[in-house]
CSV table of N, CA, C and O and ligand atoms in Angstrom, one decimal:
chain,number,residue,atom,x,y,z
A,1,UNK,N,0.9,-1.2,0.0
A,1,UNK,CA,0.0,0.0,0.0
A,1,UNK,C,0.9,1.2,0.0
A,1,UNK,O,1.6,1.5,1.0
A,2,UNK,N,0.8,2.0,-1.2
A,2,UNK,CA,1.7,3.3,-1.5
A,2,UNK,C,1.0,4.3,-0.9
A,2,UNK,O,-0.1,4.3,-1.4
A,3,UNK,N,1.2,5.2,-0.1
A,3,UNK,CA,0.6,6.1,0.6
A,3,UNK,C,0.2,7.2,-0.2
A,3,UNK,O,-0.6,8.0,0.1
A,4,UNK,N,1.1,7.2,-1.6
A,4,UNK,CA,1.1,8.3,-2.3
A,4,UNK,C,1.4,7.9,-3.7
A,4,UNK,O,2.4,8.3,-4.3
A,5,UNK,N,0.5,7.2,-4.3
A,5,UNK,CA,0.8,6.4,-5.7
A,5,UNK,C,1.0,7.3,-6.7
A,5,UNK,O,0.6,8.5,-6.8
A,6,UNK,N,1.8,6.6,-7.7
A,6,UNK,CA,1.9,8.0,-9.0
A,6,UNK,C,0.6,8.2,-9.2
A,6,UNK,O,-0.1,7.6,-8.4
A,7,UNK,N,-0.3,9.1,-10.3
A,7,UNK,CA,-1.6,9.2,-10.8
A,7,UNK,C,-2.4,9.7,-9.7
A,7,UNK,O,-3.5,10.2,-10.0
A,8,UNK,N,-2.0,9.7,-8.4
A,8,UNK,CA,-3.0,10.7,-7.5
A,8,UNK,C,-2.3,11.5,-7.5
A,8,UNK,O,-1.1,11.4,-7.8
A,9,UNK,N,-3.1,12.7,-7.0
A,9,UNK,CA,-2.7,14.2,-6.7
A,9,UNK,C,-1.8,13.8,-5.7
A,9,UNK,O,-1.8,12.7,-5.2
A,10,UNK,N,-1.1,14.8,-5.4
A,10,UNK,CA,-0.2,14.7,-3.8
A,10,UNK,C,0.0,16.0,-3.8
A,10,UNK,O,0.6,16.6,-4.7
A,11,UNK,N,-0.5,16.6,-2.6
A,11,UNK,CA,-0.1,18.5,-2.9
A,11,UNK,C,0.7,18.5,-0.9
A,11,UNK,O,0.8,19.6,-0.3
A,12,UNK,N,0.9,17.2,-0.3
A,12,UNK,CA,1.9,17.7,1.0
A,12,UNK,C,3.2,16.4,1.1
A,12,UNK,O,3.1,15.4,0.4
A,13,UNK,N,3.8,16.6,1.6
A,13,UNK,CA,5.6,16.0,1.5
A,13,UNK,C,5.3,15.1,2.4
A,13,UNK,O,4.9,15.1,3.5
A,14,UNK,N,5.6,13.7,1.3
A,14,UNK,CA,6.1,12.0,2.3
A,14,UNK,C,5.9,11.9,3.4
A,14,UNK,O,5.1,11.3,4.0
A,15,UNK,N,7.1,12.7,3.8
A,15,UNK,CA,7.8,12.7,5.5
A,15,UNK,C,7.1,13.4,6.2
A,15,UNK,O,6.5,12.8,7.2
A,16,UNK,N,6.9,14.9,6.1
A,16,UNK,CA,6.6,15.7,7.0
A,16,UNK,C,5.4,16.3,6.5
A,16,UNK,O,5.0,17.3,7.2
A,17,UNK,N,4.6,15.9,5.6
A,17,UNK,CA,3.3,16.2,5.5
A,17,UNK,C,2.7,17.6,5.1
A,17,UNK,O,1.5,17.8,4.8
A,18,UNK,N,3.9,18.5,5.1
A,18,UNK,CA,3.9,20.1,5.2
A,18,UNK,C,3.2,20.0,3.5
A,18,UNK,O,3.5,19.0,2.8
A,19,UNK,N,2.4,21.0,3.1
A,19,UNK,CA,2.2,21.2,1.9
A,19,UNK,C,3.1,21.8,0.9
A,19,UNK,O,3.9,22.6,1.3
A,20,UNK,N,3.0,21.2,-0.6
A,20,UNK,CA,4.4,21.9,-1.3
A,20,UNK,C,4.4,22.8,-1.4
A,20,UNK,O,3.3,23.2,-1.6
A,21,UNK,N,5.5,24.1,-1.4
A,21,UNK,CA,5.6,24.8,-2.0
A,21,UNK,C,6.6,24.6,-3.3
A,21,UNK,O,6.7,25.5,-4.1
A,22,UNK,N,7.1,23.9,-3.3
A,22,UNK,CA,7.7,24.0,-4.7
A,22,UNK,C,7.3,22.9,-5.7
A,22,UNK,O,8.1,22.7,-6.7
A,23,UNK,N,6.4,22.2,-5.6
A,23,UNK,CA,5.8,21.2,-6.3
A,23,UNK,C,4.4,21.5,-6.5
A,23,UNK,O,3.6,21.6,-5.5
A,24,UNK,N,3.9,21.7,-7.8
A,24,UNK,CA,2.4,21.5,-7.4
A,24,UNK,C,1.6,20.3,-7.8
A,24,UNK,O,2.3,19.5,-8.4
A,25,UNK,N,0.6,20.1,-7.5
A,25,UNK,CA,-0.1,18.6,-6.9
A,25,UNK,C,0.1,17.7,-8.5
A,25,UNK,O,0.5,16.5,-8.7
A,26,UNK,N,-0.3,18.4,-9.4
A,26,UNK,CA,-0.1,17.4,-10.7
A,26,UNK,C,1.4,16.9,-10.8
A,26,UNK,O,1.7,15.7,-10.7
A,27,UNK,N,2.4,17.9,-10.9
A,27,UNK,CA,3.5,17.5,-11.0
A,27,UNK,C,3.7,16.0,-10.0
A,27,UNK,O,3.9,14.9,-10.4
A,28,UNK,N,3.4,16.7,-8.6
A,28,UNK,CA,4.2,15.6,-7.6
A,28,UNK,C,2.9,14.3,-8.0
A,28,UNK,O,2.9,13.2,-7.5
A,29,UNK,N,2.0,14.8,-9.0
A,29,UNK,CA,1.3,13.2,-9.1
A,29,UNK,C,2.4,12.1,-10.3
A,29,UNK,O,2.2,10.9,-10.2
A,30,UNK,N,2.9,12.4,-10.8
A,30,UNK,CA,3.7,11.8,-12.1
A,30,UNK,C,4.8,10.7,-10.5
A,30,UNK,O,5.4,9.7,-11.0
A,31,UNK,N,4.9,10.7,-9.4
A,31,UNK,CA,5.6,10.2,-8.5
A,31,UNK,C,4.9,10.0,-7.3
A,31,UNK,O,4.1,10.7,-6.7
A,32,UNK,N,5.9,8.2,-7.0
A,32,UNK,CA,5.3,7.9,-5.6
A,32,UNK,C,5.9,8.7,-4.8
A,32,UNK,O,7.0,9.2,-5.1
A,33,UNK,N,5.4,9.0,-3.6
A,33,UNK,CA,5.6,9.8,-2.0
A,33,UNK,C,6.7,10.3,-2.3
A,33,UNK,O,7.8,10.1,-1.8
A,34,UNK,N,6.2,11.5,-3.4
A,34,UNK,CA,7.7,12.2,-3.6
A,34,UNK,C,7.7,13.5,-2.0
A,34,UNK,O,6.7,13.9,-1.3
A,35,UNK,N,9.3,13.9,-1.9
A,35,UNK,CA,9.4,14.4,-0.4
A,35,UNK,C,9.5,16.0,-1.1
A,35,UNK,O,9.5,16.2,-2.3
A,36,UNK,N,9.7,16.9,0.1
A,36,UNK,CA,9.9,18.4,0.1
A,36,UNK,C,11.4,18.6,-0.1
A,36,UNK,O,12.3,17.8,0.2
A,37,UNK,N,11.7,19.9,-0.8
A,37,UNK,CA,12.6,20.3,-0.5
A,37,UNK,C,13.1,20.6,0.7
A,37,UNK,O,14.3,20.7,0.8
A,38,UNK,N,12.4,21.0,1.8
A,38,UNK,CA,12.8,20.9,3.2
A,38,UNK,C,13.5,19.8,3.3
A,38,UNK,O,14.7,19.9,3.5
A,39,UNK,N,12.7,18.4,3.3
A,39,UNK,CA,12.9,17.6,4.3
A,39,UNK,C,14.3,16.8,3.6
A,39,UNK,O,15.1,16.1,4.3
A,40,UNK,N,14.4,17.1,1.5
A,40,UNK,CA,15.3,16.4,1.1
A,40,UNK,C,16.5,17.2,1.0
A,40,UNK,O,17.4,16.9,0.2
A,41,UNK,N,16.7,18.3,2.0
A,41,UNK,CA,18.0,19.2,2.0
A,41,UNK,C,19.0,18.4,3.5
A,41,UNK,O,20.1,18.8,4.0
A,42,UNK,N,18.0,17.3,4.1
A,42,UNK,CA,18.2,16.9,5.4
A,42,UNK,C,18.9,15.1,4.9
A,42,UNK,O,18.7,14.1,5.6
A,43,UNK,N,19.4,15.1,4.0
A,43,UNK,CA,19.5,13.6,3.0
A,43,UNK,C,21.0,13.8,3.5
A,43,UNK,O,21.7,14.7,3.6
A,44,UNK,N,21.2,12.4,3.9
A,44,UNK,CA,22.6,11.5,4.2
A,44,UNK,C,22.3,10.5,3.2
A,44,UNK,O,21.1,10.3,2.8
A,45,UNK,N,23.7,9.7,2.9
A,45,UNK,CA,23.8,8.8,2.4
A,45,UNK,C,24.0,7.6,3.4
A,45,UNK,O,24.1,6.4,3.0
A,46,UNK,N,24.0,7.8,4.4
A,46,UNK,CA,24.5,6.5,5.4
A,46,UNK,C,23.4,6.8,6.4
A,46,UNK,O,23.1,7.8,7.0
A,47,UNK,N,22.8,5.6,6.3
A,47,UNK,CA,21.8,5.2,7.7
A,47,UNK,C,22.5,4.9,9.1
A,47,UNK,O,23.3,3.9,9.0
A,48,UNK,N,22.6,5.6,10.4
A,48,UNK,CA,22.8,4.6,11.5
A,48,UNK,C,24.0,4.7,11.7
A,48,UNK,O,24.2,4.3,12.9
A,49,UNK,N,25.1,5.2,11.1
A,49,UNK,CA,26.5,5.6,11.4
A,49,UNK,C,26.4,6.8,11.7
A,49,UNK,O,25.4,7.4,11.4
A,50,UNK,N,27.5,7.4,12.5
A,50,UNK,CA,28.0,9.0,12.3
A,50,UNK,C,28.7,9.9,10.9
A,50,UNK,O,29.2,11.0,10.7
A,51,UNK,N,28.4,8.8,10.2
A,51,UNK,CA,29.2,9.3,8.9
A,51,UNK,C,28.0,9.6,8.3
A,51,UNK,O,27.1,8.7,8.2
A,52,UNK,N,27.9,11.3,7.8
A,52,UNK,CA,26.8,12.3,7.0
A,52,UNK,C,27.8,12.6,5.9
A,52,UNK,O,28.9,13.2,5.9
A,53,UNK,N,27.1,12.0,5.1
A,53,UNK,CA,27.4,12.5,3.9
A,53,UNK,C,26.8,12.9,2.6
A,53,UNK,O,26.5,12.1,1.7
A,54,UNK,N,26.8,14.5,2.3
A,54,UNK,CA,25.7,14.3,1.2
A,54,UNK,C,25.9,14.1,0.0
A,54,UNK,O,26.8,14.4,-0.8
A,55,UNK,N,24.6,13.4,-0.2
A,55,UNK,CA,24.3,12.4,-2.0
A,55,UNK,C,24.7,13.6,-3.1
A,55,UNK,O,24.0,14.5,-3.6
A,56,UNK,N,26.1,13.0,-3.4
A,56,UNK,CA,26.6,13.9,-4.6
A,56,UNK,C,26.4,13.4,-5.8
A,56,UNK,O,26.6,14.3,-6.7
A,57,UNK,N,25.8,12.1,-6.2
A,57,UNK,CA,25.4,11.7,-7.8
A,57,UNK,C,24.8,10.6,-7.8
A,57,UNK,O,24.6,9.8,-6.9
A,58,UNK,N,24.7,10.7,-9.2
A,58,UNK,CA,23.7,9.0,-9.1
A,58,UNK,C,24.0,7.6,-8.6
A,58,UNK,O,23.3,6.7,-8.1
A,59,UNK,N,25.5,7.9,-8.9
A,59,UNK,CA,26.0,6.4,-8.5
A,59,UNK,C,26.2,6.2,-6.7
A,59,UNK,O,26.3,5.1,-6.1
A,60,UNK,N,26.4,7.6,-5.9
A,60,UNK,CA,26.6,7.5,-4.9
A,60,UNK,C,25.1,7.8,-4.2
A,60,UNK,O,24.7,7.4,-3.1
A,61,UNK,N,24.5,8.5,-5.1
A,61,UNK,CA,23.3,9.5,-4.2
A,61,UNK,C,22.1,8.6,-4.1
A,61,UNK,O,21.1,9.3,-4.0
A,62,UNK,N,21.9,7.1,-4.1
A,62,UNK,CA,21.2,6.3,-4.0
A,62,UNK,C,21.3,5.0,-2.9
A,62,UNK,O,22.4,4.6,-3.1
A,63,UNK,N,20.8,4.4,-2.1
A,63,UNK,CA,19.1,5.4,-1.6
A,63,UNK,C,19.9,6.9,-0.7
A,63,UNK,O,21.1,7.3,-0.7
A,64,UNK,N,19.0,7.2,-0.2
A,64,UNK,CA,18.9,8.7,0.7
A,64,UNK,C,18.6,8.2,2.0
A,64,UNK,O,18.1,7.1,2.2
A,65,UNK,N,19.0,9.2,3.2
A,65,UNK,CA,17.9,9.1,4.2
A,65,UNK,C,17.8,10.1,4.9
A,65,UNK,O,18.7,10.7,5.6
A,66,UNK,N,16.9,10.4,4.8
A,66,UNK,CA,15.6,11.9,5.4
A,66,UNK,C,15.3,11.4,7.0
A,66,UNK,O,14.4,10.6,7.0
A,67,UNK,N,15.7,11.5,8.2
A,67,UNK,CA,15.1,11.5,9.4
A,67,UNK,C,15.1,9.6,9.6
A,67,UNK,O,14.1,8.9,10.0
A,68,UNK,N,16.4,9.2,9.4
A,68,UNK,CA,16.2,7.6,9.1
A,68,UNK,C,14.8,7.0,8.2
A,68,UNK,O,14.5,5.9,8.5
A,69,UNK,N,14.0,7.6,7.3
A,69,UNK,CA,13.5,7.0,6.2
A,69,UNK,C,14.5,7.1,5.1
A,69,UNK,O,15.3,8.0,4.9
A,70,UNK,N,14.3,5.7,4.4
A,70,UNK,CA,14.9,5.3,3.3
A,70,UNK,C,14.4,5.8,1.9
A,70,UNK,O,13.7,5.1,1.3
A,71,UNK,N,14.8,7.1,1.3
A,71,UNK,CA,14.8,7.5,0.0
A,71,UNK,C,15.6,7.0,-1.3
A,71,UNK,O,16.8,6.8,-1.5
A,72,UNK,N,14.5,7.0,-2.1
A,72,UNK,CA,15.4,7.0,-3.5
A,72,UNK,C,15.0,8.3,-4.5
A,72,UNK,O,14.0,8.7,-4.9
A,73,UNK,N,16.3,8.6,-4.6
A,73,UNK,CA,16.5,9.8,-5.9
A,73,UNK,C,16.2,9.4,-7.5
A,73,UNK,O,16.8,8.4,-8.1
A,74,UNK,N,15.5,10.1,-8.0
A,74,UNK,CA,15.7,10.8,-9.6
A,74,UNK,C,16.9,11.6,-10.1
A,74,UNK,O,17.3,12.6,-9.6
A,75,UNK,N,17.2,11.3,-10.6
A,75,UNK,CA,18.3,12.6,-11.1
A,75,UNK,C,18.2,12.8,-12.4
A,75,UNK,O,18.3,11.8,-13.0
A,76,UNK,N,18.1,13.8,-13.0
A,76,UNK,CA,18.2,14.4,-14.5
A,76,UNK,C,17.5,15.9,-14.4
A,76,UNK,O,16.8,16.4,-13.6
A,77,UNK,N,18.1,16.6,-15.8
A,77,UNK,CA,18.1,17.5,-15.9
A,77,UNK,C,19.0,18.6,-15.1
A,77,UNK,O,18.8,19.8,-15.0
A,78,UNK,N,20.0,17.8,-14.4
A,78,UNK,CA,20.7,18.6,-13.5
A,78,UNK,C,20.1,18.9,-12.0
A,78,UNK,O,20.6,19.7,-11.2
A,79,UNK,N,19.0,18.1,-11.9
A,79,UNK,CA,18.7,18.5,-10.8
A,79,UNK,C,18.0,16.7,-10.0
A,79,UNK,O,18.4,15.6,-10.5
A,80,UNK,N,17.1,16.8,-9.1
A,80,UNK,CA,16.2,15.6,-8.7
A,80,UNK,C,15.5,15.7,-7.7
A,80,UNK,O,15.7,16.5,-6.8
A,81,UNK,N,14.5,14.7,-7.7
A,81,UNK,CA,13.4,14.8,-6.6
A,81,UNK,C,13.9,13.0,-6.2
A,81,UNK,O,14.4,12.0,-6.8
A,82,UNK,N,13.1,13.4,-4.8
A,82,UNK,CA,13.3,12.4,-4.0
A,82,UNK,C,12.3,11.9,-3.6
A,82,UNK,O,11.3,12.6,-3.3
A,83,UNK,N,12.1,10.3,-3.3
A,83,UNK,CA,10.9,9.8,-3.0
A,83,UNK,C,10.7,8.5,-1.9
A,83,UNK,O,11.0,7.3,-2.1
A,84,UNK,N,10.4,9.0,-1.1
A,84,UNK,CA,9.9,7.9,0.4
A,84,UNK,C,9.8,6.5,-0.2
A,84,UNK,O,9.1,6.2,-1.3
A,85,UNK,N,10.6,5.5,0.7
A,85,UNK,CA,10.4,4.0,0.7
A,85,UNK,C,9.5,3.8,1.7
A,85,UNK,O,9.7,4.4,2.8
A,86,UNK,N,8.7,3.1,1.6
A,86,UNK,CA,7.7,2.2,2.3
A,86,UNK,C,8.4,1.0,1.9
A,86,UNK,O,7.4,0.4,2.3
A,87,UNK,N,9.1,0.2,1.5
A,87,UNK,CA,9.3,-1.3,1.8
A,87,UNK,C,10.5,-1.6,1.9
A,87,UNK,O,11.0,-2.7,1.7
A,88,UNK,N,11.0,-0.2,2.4
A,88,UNK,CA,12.8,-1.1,2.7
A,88,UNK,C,13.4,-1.5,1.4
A,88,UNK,O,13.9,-2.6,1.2
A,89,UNK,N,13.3,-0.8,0.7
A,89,UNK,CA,13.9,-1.3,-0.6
A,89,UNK,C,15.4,-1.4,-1.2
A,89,UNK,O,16.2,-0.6,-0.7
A,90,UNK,N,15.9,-2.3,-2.2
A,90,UNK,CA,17.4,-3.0,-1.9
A,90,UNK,C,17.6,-2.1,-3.4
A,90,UNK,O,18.8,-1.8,-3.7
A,91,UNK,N,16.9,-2.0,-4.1
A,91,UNK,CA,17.5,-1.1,-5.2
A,91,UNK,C,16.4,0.0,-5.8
A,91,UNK,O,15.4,0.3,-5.1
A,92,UNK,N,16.6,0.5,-6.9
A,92,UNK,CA,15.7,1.6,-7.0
A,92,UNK,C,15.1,0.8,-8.1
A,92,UNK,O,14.6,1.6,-8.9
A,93,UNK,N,15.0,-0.1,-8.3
A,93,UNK,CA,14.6,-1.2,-9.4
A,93,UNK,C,13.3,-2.1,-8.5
A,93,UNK,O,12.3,-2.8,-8.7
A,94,UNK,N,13.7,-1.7,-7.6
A,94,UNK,CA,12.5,-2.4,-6.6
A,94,UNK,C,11.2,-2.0,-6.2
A,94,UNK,O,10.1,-2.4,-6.1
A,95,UNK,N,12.3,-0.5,-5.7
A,95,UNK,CA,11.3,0.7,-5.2
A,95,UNK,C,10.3,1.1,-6.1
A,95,UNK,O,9.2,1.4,-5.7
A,96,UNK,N,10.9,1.1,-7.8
A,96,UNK,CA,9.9,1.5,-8.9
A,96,UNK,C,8.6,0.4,-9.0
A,96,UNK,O,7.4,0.6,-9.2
A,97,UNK,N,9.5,-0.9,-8.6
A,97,UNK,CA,8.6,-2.5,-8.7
A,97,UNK,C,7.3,-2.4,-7.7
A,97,UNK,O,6.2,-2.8,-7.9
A,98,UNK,N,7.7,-1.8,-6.8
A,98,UNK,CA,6.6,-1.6,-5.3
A,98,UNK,C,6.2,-0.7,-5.8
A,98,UNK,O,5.3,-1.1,-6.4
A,99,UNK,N,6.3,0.4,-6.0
A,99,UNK,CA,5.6,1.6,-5.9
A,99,UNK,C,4.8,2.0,-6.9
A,99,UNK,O,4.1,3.0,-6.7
A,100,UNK,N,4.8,1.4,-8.1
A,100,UNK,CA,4.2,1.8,-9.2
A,100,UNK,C,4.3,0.8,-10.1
A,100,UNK,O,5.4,0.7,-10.7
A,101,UNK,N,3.2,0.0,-10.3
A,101,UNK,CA,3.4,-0.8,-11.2
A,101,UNK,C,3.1,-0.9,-12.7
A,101,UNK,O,3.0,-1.8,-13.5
A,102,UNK,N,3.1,0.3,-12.7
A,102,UNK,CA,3.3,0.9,-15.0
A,102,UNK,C,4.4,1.1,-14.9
A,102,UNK,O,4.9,0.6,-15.8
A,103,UNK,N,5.6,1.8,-13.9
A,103,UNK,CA,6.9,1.9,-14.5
A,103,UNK,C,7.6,1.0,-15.8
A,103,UNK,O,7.8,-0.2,-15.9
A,104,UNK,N,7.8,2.0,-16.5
A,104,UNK,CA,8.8,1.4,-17.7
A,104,UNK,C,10.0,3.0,-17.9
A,104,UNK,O,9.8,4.2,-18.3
A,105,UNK,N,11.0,2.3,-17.4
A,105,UNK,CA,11.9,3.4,-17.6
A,105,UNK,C,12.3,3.0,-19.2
A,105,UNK,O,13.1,3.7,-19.8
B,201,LIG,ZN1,8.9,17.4,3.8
């Protein structure tokens, strides 16, 4: 159960529920439980260690973690949006598998 499936509206953030301001609701519907730029300026690459490190690219910047939830990033266009795990997921091949089942990249 996706809390925030692609094809519905979503007009407040994954994590913190705050409403977007920088997303509006159609956009953030094209994505599951996509998060805020608040909450994804708060992204480490390492869960559970003392070691904070922020997600510099695709190959490192995957998953994320926001407040110990497990994110996975988009990246293109020079920029990316980030989007809440619900199932603990082991790749972003997974996360797409759970979360949205039309994905065809
Ligand atoms: Zn947020």
């Amino acid at each position: 159960m996706v809390t925030f499936p692609p094809g519905d509206d979503q007009s407040v953030c994954a994590i913190c529920e705050n409403p977007f301001e920088e997303y509006d609701s159609e956009f953030a519907s094209n994505y599951a439980n996509l998060v805020c730029e608040t909450c994804d300026e708060k992204a480490v690459t390492k869960h559970g260690t003392e070691e904070v490190t922020r997600p510099a690219n695709e190959t490192e910047g995957n998953p994320v973690y926001i407040d110990g939830h497990k994110c996975w990033r988009r990246y293109r266009f020079g920029g990316h949006i980030t989007r809440l795990d619900e199932y603990d997921c082991e790749s972003v091949e997974e996360f797409h598998k759970q979360h949205r089942g039309d994905f065809v990249d």
